[in-house]
Tab-separated table of N, CA and C and ligand atoms in Angstrom:
chain	number	residue	atom	x	y	z
A	1	MET	N	1.925	15.052	-11.371
A	1	MET	CA	1.969	14.476	-10.023
A	1	MET	C	3.116	15.100	-9.237
A	2	ALA	N	2.926	15.157	-7.961
A	2	ALA	CA	3.949	15.762	-7.106
A	2	ALA	C	4.008	15.042	-5.765
A	3	VAL	N	5.212	14.986	-5.239
A	3	VAL	CA	5.382	14.427	-3.902
A	3	VAL	C	5.031	15.516	-2.892
A	4	ARG	N	4.149	15.171	-1.961
A	4	ARG	CA	3.770	16.143	-0.927
A	4	ARG	C	4.518	15.840	0.366
A	5	GLU	N	4.575	16.861	1.205
A	5	GLU	CA	5.257	16.697	2.492
A	5	GLU	C	4.396	15.850	3.418
A	6	ILE	N	5.008	14.859	4.050
A	6	ILE	CA	4.289	14.011	5.007
A	6	ILE	C	4.447	14.611	6.406
A	7	LEU	N	3.322	14.925	7.030
A	7	LEU	CA	3.346	15.512	8.368
A	7	LEU	C	3.739	14.459	9.396
A	8	ARG	N	4.438	14.907	10.415
A	8	ARG	CA	4.894	14.011	11.472
A	8	ARG	C	3.977	14.080	12.686
A	9	PHE	N	4.062	13.042	13.510
A	9	PHE	CA	3.318	13.015	14.773
A	9	PHE	C	3.584	14.322	15.517
A	10	GLY	N	2.522	14.880	16.103
A	10	GLY	CA	2.651	16.156	16.796
A	10	GLY	C	1.936	17.266	16.040
A	11	GLU	N	1.716	17.052	14.722
A	11	GLU	CA	0.998	18.041	13.916
A	11	GLU	C	-0.516	17.929	14.193
A	12	ASP	N	-1.168	19.074	14.336
A	12	ASP	CA	-2.606	19.103	14.633
A	12	ASP	C	-3.457	18.344	13.616
A	13	SER	N	-3.078	18.434	12.329
A	13	SER	CA	-3.872	17.797	11.262
A	13	SER	C	-4.048	16.300	11.494
A	14	LEU	N	-3.082	15.680	12.156
A	14	LEU	CA	-3.150	14.228	12.370
A	14	LEU	C	-4.140	13.854	13.477
A	15	ARG	N	-4.647	14.852	14.180
A	15	ARG	CA	-5.564	14.603	15.297
A	15	ARG	C	-6.992	15.048	14.998
A	16	LYS	N	-7.247	15.429	13.742
A	16	LYS	CA	-8.564	15.921	13.375
A	16	LYS	C	-9.403	14.828	12.734
A	17	LYS	N	-10.727	14.888	12.974
A	17	LYS	CA	-11.638	13.995	12.265
A	17	LYS	C	-11.845	14.602	10.876
A	18	CYS	N	-11.650	13.795	9.866
A	18	CYS	CA	-11.715	14.322	8.493
A	18	CYS	C	-13.151	14.359	7.975
A	19	ARG	N	-13.406	15.310	7.082
A	19	ARG	CA	-14.739	15.453	6.475
A	19	ARG	C	-14.846	14.580	5.221
A	20	PRO	N	-16.062	14.135	4.901
A	20	PRO	CA	-16.226	13.331	3.683
A	20	PRO	C	-15.877	14.129	2.429
A	21	VAL	N	-15.443	13.409	1.418
A	21	VAL	CA	-15.243	13.998	0.095
A	21	VAL	C	-16.629	14.165	-0.523
A	22	THR	N	-16.913	15.338	-1.046
A	22	THR	CA	-18.230	15.579	-1.642
A	22	THR	C	-18.134	15.827	-3.152
A	23	SER	N	-16.961	16.225	-3.628
A	23	SER	CA	-16.782	16.472	-5.069
A	23	SER	C	-15.765	15.509	-5.653
A	24	PHE	N	-16.228	14.670	-6.561
A	24	PHE	CA	-15.326	13.725	-7.232
A	24	PHE	C	-14.811	14.412	-8.492
A	25	ASP	N	-13.930	15.356	-8.266
A	25	ASP	CA	-13.492	16.244	-9.343
A	25	ASP	C	-11.992	16.111	-9.622
A	26	GLU	N	-11.503	17.019	-10.439
A	26	GLU	CA	-10.099	17.014	-10.841
A	26	GLU	C	-9.175	17.232	-9.629
A	27	LYS	N	-9.647	18.042	-8.701
A	27	LYS	CA	-8.853	18.326	-7.502
A	27	LYS	C	-8.630	17.041	-6.696
A	28	LEU	N	-9.663	16.216	-6.622
A	28	LEU	CA	-9.550	14.934	-5.918
A	28	LEU	C	-8.580	14.020	-6.662
A	29	ALA	N	-8.676	13.987	-7.989
A	29	ALA	CA	-7.789	13.142	-8.797
A	29	ALA	C	-6.322	13.548	-8.594
A	30	VAL	N	-6.078	14.857	-8.536
A	30	VAL	CA	-4.709	15.354	-8.314
A	30	VAL	C	-4.226	14.942	-6.929
A	31	LEU	N	-5.110	15.091	-5.934
A	31	LEU	CA	-4.742	14.697	-4.568
A	31	LEU	C	-4.359	13.221	-4.518
A	32	LEU	N	-5.191	12.359	-5.126
A	32	LEU	CA	-4.934	10.915	-5.098
A	32	LEU	C	-3.642	10.565	-5.839
A	33	ASP	N	-3.409	11.200	-6.982
A	33	ASP	CA	-2.170	10.948	-7.726
A	33	ASP	C	-0.956	11.379	-6.903
A	34	ASP	N	-1.062	12.523	-6.270
A	34	ASP	CA	0.035	13.013	-5.431
A	34	ASP	C	0.262	12.087	-4.240
A	35	MET	N	-0.826	11.625	-3.641
A	35	MET	CA	-0.697	10.721	-2.490
A	35	MET	C	-0.014	9.417	-2.903
A	36	LYS	N	-0.360	8.912	-4.091
A	36	LYS	CA	0.252	7.667	-4.566
A	36	LYS	C	1.751	7.859	-4.822
A	37	GLU	N	2.090	9.001	-5.408
A	37	GLU	CA	3.500	9.269	-5.666
A	37	GLU	C	4.273	9.460	-4.359
A	38	THR	N	3.627	10.128	-3.407
A	38	THR	CA	4.248	10.359	-2.095
A	38	THR	C	4.472	9.033	-1.379
A	39	LEU	N	3.460	8.168	-1.457
A	39	LEU	CA	3.531	6.847	-0.822
A	39	LEU	C	4.666	6.013	-1.433
A	40	LEU	N	4.734	6.037	-2.747
A	40	LEU	CA	5.765	5.284	-3.457
A	40	LEU	C	7.156	5.782	-3.066
A	41	GLY	N	7.314	7.112	-3.039
A	41	GLY	CA	8.601	7.723	-2.700
A	41	GLY	C	9.039	7.423	-1.284
A	42	ALA	N	8.051	7.276	-0.399
A	42	ALA	CA	8.362	7.058	1.017
A	42	ALA	C	8.474	5.569	1.342
A	43	GLU	N	8.199	4.720	0.354
A	43	GLU	CA	8.262	3.266	0.519
A	43	GLU	C	7.344	2.774	1.631
A	44	GLY	N	6.157	3.379	1.700
A	44	GLY	CA	5.177	2.936	2.688
A	44	GLY	C	4.139	2.053	2.039
A	45	VAL	N	3.216	1.529	2.852
A	45	VAL	CA	2.135	0.711	2.294
A	45	VAL	C	0.794	1.444	2.318
A	46	GLY	N	0.731	2.551	3.062
A	46	GLY	CA	-0.527	3.291	3.099
A	46	GLY	C	-0.322	4.736	3.479
A	47	LEU	N	-1.225	5.576	2.967
A	47	LEU	CA	-1.155	7.007	3.274
A	47	LEU	C	-2.580	7.565	3.302
A	48	ALA	N	-2.866	8.359	4.315
A	48	ALA	CA	-4.184	8.992	4.430
A	48	ALA	C	-4.037	10.489	4.188
A	49	ALA	N	-5.096	11.103	3.644
A	49	ALA	CA	-5.037	12.523	3.269
A	49	ALA	C	-4.579	13.444	4.404
A	50	PRO	N	-5.020	13.220	5.661
A	50	PRO	CA	-4.553	14.123	6.715
A	50	PRO	C	-3.027	14.108	6.893
A	51	GLN	N	-2.383	13.022	6.464
A	51	GLN	CA	-0.917	12.959	6.572
A	51	GLN	C	-0.228	13.933	5.618
A	52	VAL	N	-0.968	14.401	4.611
A	52	VAL	CA	-0.413	15.443	3.748
A	52	VAL	C	-1.183	16.757	3.971
A	53	GLY	N	-1.852	16.837	5.128
A	53	GLY	CA	-2.487	18.088	5.545
A	53	GLY	C	-3.863	18.360	4.960
A	54	ILE	N	-4.458	17.329	4.320
A	54	ILE	CA	-5.792	17.498	3.731
A	54	ILE	C	-6.800	16.748	4.605
A	55	LEU	N	-7.715	17.478	5.227
A	55	LEU	CA	-8.632	16.859	6.190
A	55	LEU	C	-9.882	16.326	5.505
A	56	ARG	N	-9.668	15.426	4.571
A	56	ARG	CA	-10.747	14.772	3.823
A	56	ARG	C	-10.571	13.265	3.900
A	57	ARG	N	-11.694	12.550	3.718
A	57	ARG	CA	-11.660	11.095	3.896
A	57	ARG	C	-11.189	10.393	2.616
A	58	ALA	N	-9.893	10.401	2.426
A	58	ALA	CA	-9.277	9.755	1.260
A	58	ALA	C	-8.011	9.022	1.712
A	59	VAL	N	-7.839	7.807	1.150
A	59	VAL	CA	-6.746	6.923	1.555
A	59	VAL	C	-6.179	6.230	0.321
A	60	VAL	N	-4.873	6.020	0.289
A	60	VAL	CA	-4.298	5.136	-0.722
A	60	VAL	C	-3.497	4.045	-0.009
A	61	ILE	N	-3.598	2.831	-0.546
A	61	ILE	CA	-2.869	1.688	0.001
A	61	ILE	C	-2.180	0.984	-1.159
A	62	ASP	N	-0.905	0.665	-0.980
A	62	ASP	CA	-0.173	-0.079	-2.004
A	62	ASP	C	0.747	-1.084	-1.312
A	63	LEU	N	0.349	-2.343	-1.363
A	63	LEU	CA	1.132	-3.381	-0.677
A	63	LEU	C	2.334	-3.825	-1.505
A	64	ARG	N	2.482	-3.267	-2.717
A	64	ARG	CA	3.589	-3.628	-3.612
A	64	ARG	C	3.612	-5.125	-3.889
A	65	ASP	N	2.425	-5.660	-4.126
A	65	ASP	CA	2.301	-7.087	-4.402
A	65	ASP	C	1.950	-7.306	-5.872
A	66	GLY	N	2.142	-6.246	-6.660
A	66	GLY	CA	1.872	-6.350	-8.083
A	66	GLY	C	0.434	-6.072	-8.459
A	67	LYS	N	-0.404	-5.847	-7.442
A	67	LYS	CA	-1.824	-5.610	-7.715
A	67	LYS	C	-2.153	-4.124	-7.856
A	68	GLY	N	-1.141	-3.282	-7.626
A	68	GLY	CA	-1.353	-1.844	-7.765
A	68	GLY	C	-1.958	-1.213	-6.527
A	69	ALA	N	-2.118	0.091	-6.595
A	69	ALA	CA	-2.623	0.838	-5.439
A	69	ALA	C	-4.147	0.792	-5.380
A	70	ILE	N	-4.660	0.829	-4.166
A	70	ILE	CA	-6.105	0.919	-3.945
A	70	ILE	C	-6.396	2.333	-3.451
A	71	GLU	N	-7.359	2.983	-4.077
A	71	GLU	CA	-7.791	4.312	-3.635
A	71	GLU	C	-9.141	4.177	-2.959
A	72	LEU	N	-9.261	4.715	-1.765
A	72	LEU	CA	-10.525	4.612	-1.029
A	72	LEU	C	-11.001	6.000	-0.628
A	73	ILE	N	-12.186	6.350	-1.114
A	73	ILE	CA	-12.796	7.628	-0.764
A	73	ILE	C	-13.972	7.350	0.166
A	74	ASN	N	-14.071	8.116	1.232
A	74	ASN	CA	-15.135	7.953	2.231
A	74	ASN	C	-15.292	6.487	2.654
A	75	PRO	N	-14.190	5.825	2.998
A	75	PRO	CA	-14.263	4.402	3.351
A	75	PRO	C	-14.995	4.164	4.671
A	76	GLU	N	-15.642	3.014	4.738
A	76	GLU	CA	-16.388	2.607	5.929
A	76	GLU	C	-16.132	1.141	6.205
A	77	LEU	N	-15.786	0.830	7.432
A	77	LEU	CA	-15.587	-0.566	7.828
A	77	LEU	C	-16.961	-1.215	7.964
A	78	VAL	N	-17.203	-2.291	7.212
A	78	VAL	CA	-18.529	-2.922	7.277
A	78	VAL	C	-18.485	-4.338	7.850
A	79	PHE	N	-17.266	-4.894	7.984
A	79	PHE	CA	-17.144	-6.253	8.515
A	79	PHE	C	-15.755	-6.436	9.097
A	80	GLU	N	-15.679	-7.115	10.217
A	80	GLU	CA	-14.369	-7.486	10.740
A	80	GLU	C	-14.461	-8.827	11.429
A	81	GLU	N	-13.344	-9.564	11.388
A	81	GLU	CA	-13.335	-10.921	11.929
A	81	GLU	C	-11.943	-11.261	12.444
A	82	GLY	N	-11.893	-11.921	13.573
A	82	GLY	CA	-10.632	-12.431	14.080
A	82	GLY	C	-9.711	-11.357	14.628
A	83	VAL	N	-8.528	-11.797	15.001
A	83	VAL	CA	-7.543	-10.909	15.619
A	83	VAL	C	-6.150	-11.246	15.092
A	84	GLN	N	-5.345	-10.218	14.847
A	84	GLN	CA	-3.931	-10.419	14.552
A	84	GLN	C	-3.150	-9.426	15.403
A	85	VAL	N	-1.977	-9.855	15.822
A	85	VAL	CA	-1.093	-8.971	16.576
A	85	VAL	C	0.224	-8.909	15.824
A	86	GLY	N	0.691	-7.713	15.551
A	86	GLY	CA	1.945	-7.599	14.821
A	86	GLY	C	2.508	-6.195	14.893
A	87	ASN	N	3.730	-6.062	14.412
A	87	ASN	CA	4.395	-4.770	14.423
A	87	ASN	C	3.825	-3.858	13.366
A	88	GLU	N	3.680	-2.602	13.735
A	88	GLU	CA	3.091	-1.626	12.842
A	88	GLU	C	3.883	-0.329	12.925
A	89	GLY	N	3.989	0.334	11.790
A	89	GLY	CA	4.642	1.631	11.749
A	89	GLY	C	3.785	2.615	10.986
A	90	CYS	N	4.288	3.833	10.810
A	90	CYS	CA	3.520	4.878	10.140
A	90	CYS	C	4.498	5.844	9.484
A	91	LEU	N	4.169	6.291	8.274
A	91	LEU	CA	5.053	7.234	7.574
A	91	LEU	C	5.177	8.556	8.330
A	92	SER	N	4.234	8.820	9.237
A	92	SER	CA	4.294	10.056	10.028
A	92	SER	C	5.142	9.892	11.288
A	93	ALA	N	5.655	8.672	11.504
A	93	ALA	CA	6.512	8.415	12.669
A	93	ALA	C	7.662	7.503	12.249
A	94	PRO	N	8.567	8.022	11.412
A	94	PRO	CA	9.636	7.177	10.869
A	94	PRO	C	10.456	6.508	11.974
A	95	GLY	N	10.688	5.231	11.778
A	95	GLY	CA	11.540	4.493	12.716
A	95	GLY	C	10.827	3.981	13.947
A	96	GLU	N	9.552	4.365	14.118
A	96	GLU	CA	8.818	3.926	15.298
A	96	GLU	C	7.956	2.719	14.945
A	97	TRP	N	8.109	1.636	15.693
A	97	TRP	CA	7.331	0.417	15.449
A	97	TRP	C	6.738	-0.055	16.753
A	98	CYS	N	5.475	-0.433	16.735
A	98	CYS	CA	4.806	-0.907	17.949
A	98	CYS	C	3.958	-2.117	17.602
A	99	GLU	N	3.775	-2.957	18.604
A	99	GLU	CA	2.904	-4.108	18.437
A	99	GLU	C	1.457	-3.642	18.599
A	100	VAL	N	0.651	-3.889	17.556
A	100	VAL	CA	-0.731	-3.418	17.559
A	100	VAL	C	-1.670	-4.567	17.202
A	101	GLU	N	-2.765	-4.662	17.943
A	101	GLU	CA	-3.780	-5.677	17.680
A	101	GLU	C	-4.784	-5.120	16.668
A	102	ARG	N	-5.054	-5.898	15.645
A	102	ARG	CA	-6.010	-5.506	14.598
A	102	ARG	C	-6.874	-6.710	14.249
A	103	PRO	N	-8.006	-6.489	13.585
A	103	PRO	CA	-8.766	-7.636	13.090
A	103	PRO	C	-7.955	-8.407	12.040
A	104	LYS	N	-8.182	-9.689	11.956
A	104	LYS	CA	-7.488	-10.550	10.993
A	104	LYS	C	-7.999	-10.304	9.574
A	105	LYS	N	-9.290	-10.013	9.506
A	105	LYS	CA	-9.925	-9.841	8.203
A	105	LYS	C	-10.959	-8.723	8.290
A	106	VAL	N	-10.973	-7.848	7.298
A	106	VAL	CA	-11.975	-6.775	7.278
A	106	VAL	C	-12.536	-6.584	5.869
A	107	THR	N	-13.735	-6.048	5.828
A	107	THR	CA	-14.302	-5.573	4.561
A	107	THR	C	-14.607	-4.096	4.711
A	108	VAL	N	-14.160	-3.331	3.728
A	108	VAL	CA	-14.367	-1.890	3.727
A	108	VAL	C	-15.131	-1.514	2.463
A	109	LYS	N	-16.135	-0.683	2.668
A	109	LYS	CA	-16.927	-0.156	1.560
A	109	LYS	C	-16.406	1.254	1.302
A	110	ALA	N	-16.249	1.609	0.029
A	110	ALA	CA	-15.708	2.938	-0.276
A	110	ALA	C	-16.165	3.361	-1.666
A	111	PHE	N	-15.724	4.540	-2.078
A	111	PHE	CA	-15.979	5.028	-3.429
A	111	PHE	C	-14.648	5.186	-4.142
A	112	ASP	N	-14.652	5.008	-5.445
A	112	ASP	CA	-13.439	5.266	-6.210
A	112	ASP	C	-13.431	6.736	-6.636
A	113	ARG	N	-12.408	7.138	-7.391
A	113	ARG	CA	-12.261	8.564	-7.704
A	113	ARG	C	-13.352	9.103	-8.636
A	114	THR	N	-14.108	8.178	-9.239
A	114	THR	CA	-15.202	8.627	-10.097
A	114	THR	C	-16.537	8.661	-9.342
A	115	GLY	N	-16.505	8.219	-8.075
A	115	GLY	CA	-17.723	8.237	-7.284
A	115	GLY	C	-18.481	6.925	-7.309
A	116	LYS	N	-17.855	5.895	-7.890
A	116	LYS	CA	-18.482	4.580	-7.956
A	116	LYS	C	-18.177	3.788	-6.679
A	117	GLU	N	-19.221	3.189	-6.112
A	117	GLU	CA	-19.047	2.447	-4.874
A	117	GLU	C	-18.455	1.064	-5.143
A	118	PHE	N	-17.589	0.617	-4.231
A	118	PHE	CA	-17.018	-0.733	-4.330
A	118	PHE	C	-16.694	-1.204	-2.919
A	119	SER	N	-16.323	-2.471	-2.800
A	119	SER	CA	-15.857	-2.920	-1.492
A	119	SER	C	-14.596	-3.750	-1.664
A	120	VAL	N	-13.776	-3.738	-0.634
A	120	VAL	CA	-12.530	-4.496	-0.657
A	120	VAL	C	-12.443	-5.298	0.634
A	121	THR	N	-12.082	-6.586	0.489
A	121	THR	CA	-11.884	-7.444	1.650
A	121	THR	C	-10.414	-7.793	1.727
A	122	GLY	N	-9.848	-7.614	2.913
A	122	GLY	CA	-8.426	-7.907	3.073
A	122	GLY	C	-8.165	-8.691	4.338
A	123	GLU	N	-7.148	-9.545	4.253
A	123	GLU	CA	-6.699	-10.295	5.418
A	123	GLU	C	-5.269	-9.890	5.721
A	124	ASP	N	-4.838	-10.189	6.928
A	124	ASP	CA	-3.449	-9.984	7.338
A	124	ASP	C	-2.981	-8.548	7.067
A	125	LEU	N	-1.934	-8.387	6.230
A	125	LEU	CA	-1.357	-7.051	6.037
A	125	LEU	C	-2.367	-6.059	5.461
A	126	LEU	N	-3.180	-6.519	4.515
A	126	LEU	CA	-4.168	-5.593	3.927
A	126	LEU	C	-5.201	-5.164	4.973
A	127	ALA	N	-5.632	-6.091	5.819
A	127	ALA	CA	-6.577	-5.760	6.898
A	127	ALA	C	-5.938	-4.749	7.845
A	128	ARG	N	-4.686	-4.970	8.170
A	128	ARG	CA	-3.956	-4.071	9.066
A	128	ARG	C	-3.836	-2.678	8.444
A	129	ALA	N	-3.469	-2.631	7.171
A	129	ALA	CA	-3.298	-1.345	6.485
A	129	ALA	C	-4.637	-0.599	6.399
A	130	LEU	N	-5.705	-1.318	6.082
A	130	LEU	CA	-7.027	-0.684	5.989
A	130	LEU	C	-7.414	-0.071	7.342
A	131	CYS	N	-7.254	-0.825	8.406
A	131	CYS	CA	-7.626	-0.326	9.740
A	131	CYS	C	-6.761	0.871	10.138
A	132	HIS	N	-5.462	0.772	9.867
A	132	HIS	CA	-4.532	1.860	10.207
A	132	HIS	C	-4.921	3.155	9.481
A	133	GLU	N	-5.199	3.036	8.191
A	133	GLU	CA	-5.513	4.239	7.407
A	133	GLU	C	-6.888	4.795	7.756
A	134	LEU	N	-7.864	3.915	8.015
A	134	LEU	CA	-9.184	4.405	8.423
A	134	LEU	C	-9.100	5.144	9.757
A	135	ASP	N	-8.251	4.658	10.645
A	135	ASP	CA	-8.017	5.351	11.920
A	135	ASP	C	-7.542	6.787	11.691
A	136	HIS	N	-6.640	6.964	10.710
A	136	HIS	CA	-6.117	8.312	10.436
A	136	HIS	C	-7.245	9.299	10.149
A	137	LEU	N	-8.311	8.820	9.514
A	137	LEU	CA	-9.414	9.708	9.145
A	137	LEU	C	-10.208	10.167	10.367
A	138	GLU	N	-10.011	9.456	11.485
A	138	GLU	CA	-10.659	9.824	12.750
A	138	GLU	C	-9.690	10.559	13.677
A	139	GLY	N	-8.483	10.768	13.222
A	139	GLY	CA	-7.479	11.408	14.081
A	139	GLY	C	-6.839	10.456	15.075
A	140	ILE	N	-6.993	9.149	14.791
A	140	ILE	CA	-6.423	8.122	15.678
A	140	ILE	C	-5.088	7.643	15.111
A	141	LEU	N	-4.076	7.571	15.954
A	141	LEU	CA	-2.752	7.113	15.520
A	141	LEU	C	-2.467	5.724	16.083
A	142	PHE	N	-1.591	4.984	15.389
A	142	PHE	CA	-1.379	3.578	15.778
A	142	PHE	C	-0.851	3.436	17.202
A	143	THR	N	-0.147	4.462	17.656
A	143	THR	CA	0.390	4.407	19.020
A	143	THR	C	-0.742	4.460	20.063
A	144	ASP	N	-1.906	4.992	19.657
A	144	ASP	CA	-3.066	5.012	20.562
A	144	ASP	C	-3.590	3.594	20.811
A	145	ARG	N	-3.271	2.694	19.894
A	145	ARG	CA	-3.807	1.331	19.950
A	145	ARG	C	-2.897	0.362	20.698
A	146	VAL	N	-1.753	0.864	21.122
A	146	VAL	CA	-0.807	-0.006	21.826
A	146	VAL	C	-1.317	-0.236	23.233
A	147	LYS	N	-1.496	-1.515	23.563
A	147	LYS	CA	-2.031	-1.858	24.878
A	147	LYS	C	-0.899	-2.037	25.889
A	148	GLN	N	0.182	-2.579	25.357
A	148	GLN	CA	1.318	-2.923	26.206
A	148	GLN	C	2.080	-1.660	26.612
A	149	THR	N	2.362	-1.523	27.874
A	149	THR	CA	3.201	-0.407	28.299
A	149	THR	C	4.574	-0.950	28.661
A	150	ILE	N	5.561	-0.268	28.176
A	150	ILE	CA	6.927	-0.715	28.435
A	150	ILE	C	7.348	-0.172	29.813
A	151	PRO	N	7.714	-1.090	30.727
A	151	PRO	CA	8.096	-0.616	32.060
A	151	PRO	C	9.316	0.299	32.032
A	152	LYS	N	9.254	1.313	32.837
A	152	LYS	CA	10.401	2.236	32.932
A	152	LYS	C	11.474	1.616	33.813
A	153	ARG	N	12.710	1.839	33.441
A	153	ARG	CA	13.811	1.304	34.246
A	153	ARG	C	14.436	2.407	35.082
B	1	CO	CO1	-0.069	6.000	9.441
Protein backbone atom coordinates (compact mmCIF):
# COMPACT_ATOMS: atom_id res chain seq x y z
CA MET A 1 0.00 0.00 0.00
CA ALA A 2 1.12 3.52 -0.66
CA VAL A 3 -0.04 7.01 0.13
CA ARG A 4 -0.89 8.86 -3.07
CA GLU A 5 -0.77 12.58 -3.67
CA ILE A 6 -4.13 14.30 -3.16
CA LEU A 7 -4.85 16.81 -5.91
CA ARG A 8 -6.01 20.26 -4.90
CA PHE A 9 -8.85 22.40 -6.24
CA GLY A 10 -7.79 23.88 -9.56
CA GLU A 11 -6.50 20.58 -10.99
CA ASP A 12 -8.27 19.50 -14.20
CA SER A 13 -8.80 15.92 -12.94
CA LEU A 14 -11.22 17.20 -10.30
CA ARG A 15 -13.49 18.62 -13.01
CA LYS A 16 -13.78 15.51 -15.17
CA LYS A 17 -16.66 13.04 -15.31
CA CYS A 18 -15.16 9.70 -14.36
CA ARG A 19 -15.56 6.49 -16.37
CA PRO A 20 -17.00 3.30 -14.85
CA VAL A 21 -14.66 0.63 -13.55
CA THR A 22 -14.82 -2.31 -15.95
CA SER A 23 -12.09 -4.61 -14.58
CA PHE A 24 -12.34 -5.84 -11.01
CA ASP A 25 -8.70 -6.79 -11.00
CA GLU A 26 -5.51 -6.47 -8.97
CA LYS A 27 -4.98 -2.93 -10.24
CA LEU A 28 -8.34 -1.91 -8.75
CA ALA A 29 -7.47 -3.61 -5.44
CA VAL A 30 -4.17 -1.69 -5.30
CA LEU A 31 -5.96 1.58 -6.07
CA LEU A 32 -8.53 0.98 -3.30
CA ASP A 33 -5.85 0.00 -0.76
CA ASP A 34 -3.84 3.09 -1.64
CA MET A 35 -6.92 5.30 -1.41
CA LYS A 36 -7.73 3.90 2.05
CA GLU A 37 -4.19 4.50 3.25
CA THR A 38 -4.21 8.01 1.76
CA LEU A 39 -7.55 8.75 3.43
CA LEU A 40 -6.32 7.49 6.78
CA GLY A 41 -3.11 9.54 6.53
CA ALA A 42 -5.02 12.68 5.64
CA GLU A 43 -7.55 12.15 8.46
CA GLY A 44 -10.47 12.58 6.09
CA VAL A 45 -13.79 10.75 5.95
CA GLY A 46 -13.94 10.21 2.20
CA LEU A 47 -11.81 10.10 -0.91
CA ALA A 48 -12.73 9.68 -4.58
CA ALA A 49 -10.40 8.29 -7.25
CA PRO A 50 -10.19 11.56 -9.23
CA GLN A 51 -8.67 13.17 -6.12
CA VAL A 52 -5.64 10.96 -6.66
CA GLY A 53 -5.73 11.57 -10.43
CA ILE A 54 -7.57 8.39 -11.44
CA LEU A 55 -10.66 9.18 -13.53
CA ARG A 56 -12.61 6.07 -12.56
CA ARG A 57 -15.77 5.65 -10.51
CA ALA A 58 -14.28 4.47 -7.22
CA VAL A 59 -14.77 5.91 -3.73
CA VAL A 60 -13.69 5.07 -0.19
CA ILE A 61 -15.44 6.35 2.92
CA ASP A 62 -14.28 5.87 6.51
CA LEU A 63 -16.23 7.62 9.24
CA ARG A 64 -13.83 6.22 11.89
CA ASP A 65 -16.77 4.88 13.84
CA GLY A 66 -15.24 1.45 14.25
CA LYS A 67 -17.17 0.01 11.33
CA GLY A 68 -14.24 0.23 8.93
CA ALA A 69 -13.98 1.69 5.46
CA ILE A 70 -16.63 1.33 2.78
CA GLU A 71 -15.43 0.83 -0.80
CA LEU A 72 -17.85 1.81 -3.54
CA ILE A 73 -17.26 0.98 -7.19
CA ASN A 74 -19.55 2.50 -9.84
CA PRO A 75 -21.87 3.86 -7.12
CA GLU A 76 -25.35 5.09 -7.99
CA LEU A 77 -27.72 7.11 -5.84
CA VAL A 78 -31.01 5.19 -5.78
CA PHE A 79 -32.90 6.91 -2.94
CA GLU A 80 -32.80 10.18 -1.08
CA GLU A 81 -34.96 11.68 1.64
CA GLY A 82 -35.07 14.85 3.68
CA VAL A 83 -32.61 17.69 3.98
CA GLN A 84 -29.63 18.49 6.20
CA VAL A 85 -27.55 21.64 6.24
CA GLY A 86 -24.08 21.57 7.70
CA ASN A 87 -20.44 22.42 7.30
CA GLU A 88 -18.51 20.44 4.76
CA GLY A 89 -14.89 20.26 3.74
CA CYS A 90 -12.77 18.34 1.24
CA LEU A 91 -9.27 16.85 1.33
CA SER A 92 -8.64 18.67 -1.96
CA ALA A 93 -9.32 22.03 -0.28
CA PRO A 94 -7.59 21.94 3.12
CA GLY A 95 -8.91 24.44 5.61
CA GLU A 96 -11.92 25.40 3.50
CA TRP A 97 -15.34 24.78 5.05
CA CYS A 98 -18.72 25.76 3.63
CA GLU A 99 -22.31 25.24 4.60
CA VAL A 100 -23.81 22.74 2.16
CA GLU A 101 -27.33 21.36 1.86
CA ARG A 102 -27.53 17.59 1.38
CA PRO A 103 -30.21 14.92 1.71
CA LYS A 104 -30.71 13.66 5.27
CA LYS A 105 -30.76 10.05 4.18
CA VAL A 106 -29.59 8.29 1.02
CA THR A 107 -29.26 4.80 -0.39
CA VAL A 108 -26.44 4.08 -2.80
CA LYS A 109 -26.08 0.97 -4.91
CA ALA A 110 -22.52 -0.03 -5.78
CA PHE A 111 -20.13 -2.90 -6.41
CA ASP A 112 -17.40 -4.13 -4.11
CA ARG A 113 -13.84 -4.84 -5.26
CA THR A 114 -14.81 -8.35 -6.33
CA GLY A 115 -17.64 -7.09 -8.52
CA LYS A 116 -20.43 -8.08 -6.15
CA GLU A 117 -23.35 -5.67 -5.97
CA PHE A 118 -24.48 -4.25 -2.62
CA SER A 119 -26.27 -1.23 -1.27
CA VAL A 120 -25.57 1.08 1.64
CA THR A 121 -28.03 3.39 3.40
CA GLY A 122 -26.68 6.29 5.39
CA GLU A 123 -28.08 9.15 7.40
CA ASP A 124 -26.50 12.40 8.54
CA LEU A 125 -22.69 12.29 8.15
CA LEU A 126 -22.70 9.10 6.07
CA ALA A 127 -25.37 10.55 3.73
CA ARG A 128 -23.31 13.73 3.42
CA ALA A 129 -20.09 11.81 2.72
CA LEU A 130 -21.80 9.59 0.11
CA CYS A 131 -23.24 12.60 -1.74
CA HIS A 132 -19.94 14.52 -1.56
CA GLU A 133 -17.92 11.61 -2.96
CA LEU A 134 -20.46 10.75 -5.66
CA ASP A 135 -20.29 14.38 -6.77
CA HIS A 136 -16.52 14.02 -7.24
CA LEU A 137 -17.16 11.32 -9.85
CA GLU A 138 -19.12 13.89 -11.88
CA GLY A 139 -16.49 16.60 -11.49
CA ILE A 140 -18.68 18.48 -9.01
CA LEU A 141 -17.02 20.08 -5.98
CA PHE A 142 -18.72 20.93 -2.68
CA THR A 143 -18.17 24.63 -3.25
CA ASP A 144 -20.45 24.34 -6.31
CA ARG A 145 -23.26 23.41 -3.92
CA VAL A 146 -22.97 26.48 -1.73
CA LYS A 147 -26.09 28.55 -2.16
CA GLN A 148 -25.20 31.31 0.23
CA THR A 149 -23.00 34.08 -1.10
CA ILE A 150 -20.93 35.98 1.37
CA PRO A 151 -21.40 39.72 0.83
CA LYS A 152 -18.27 41.62 -0.09
CA ARG A 153 -17.24 44.40 2.25
CO1 LIG B 1 -13.99 16.02 -1.54
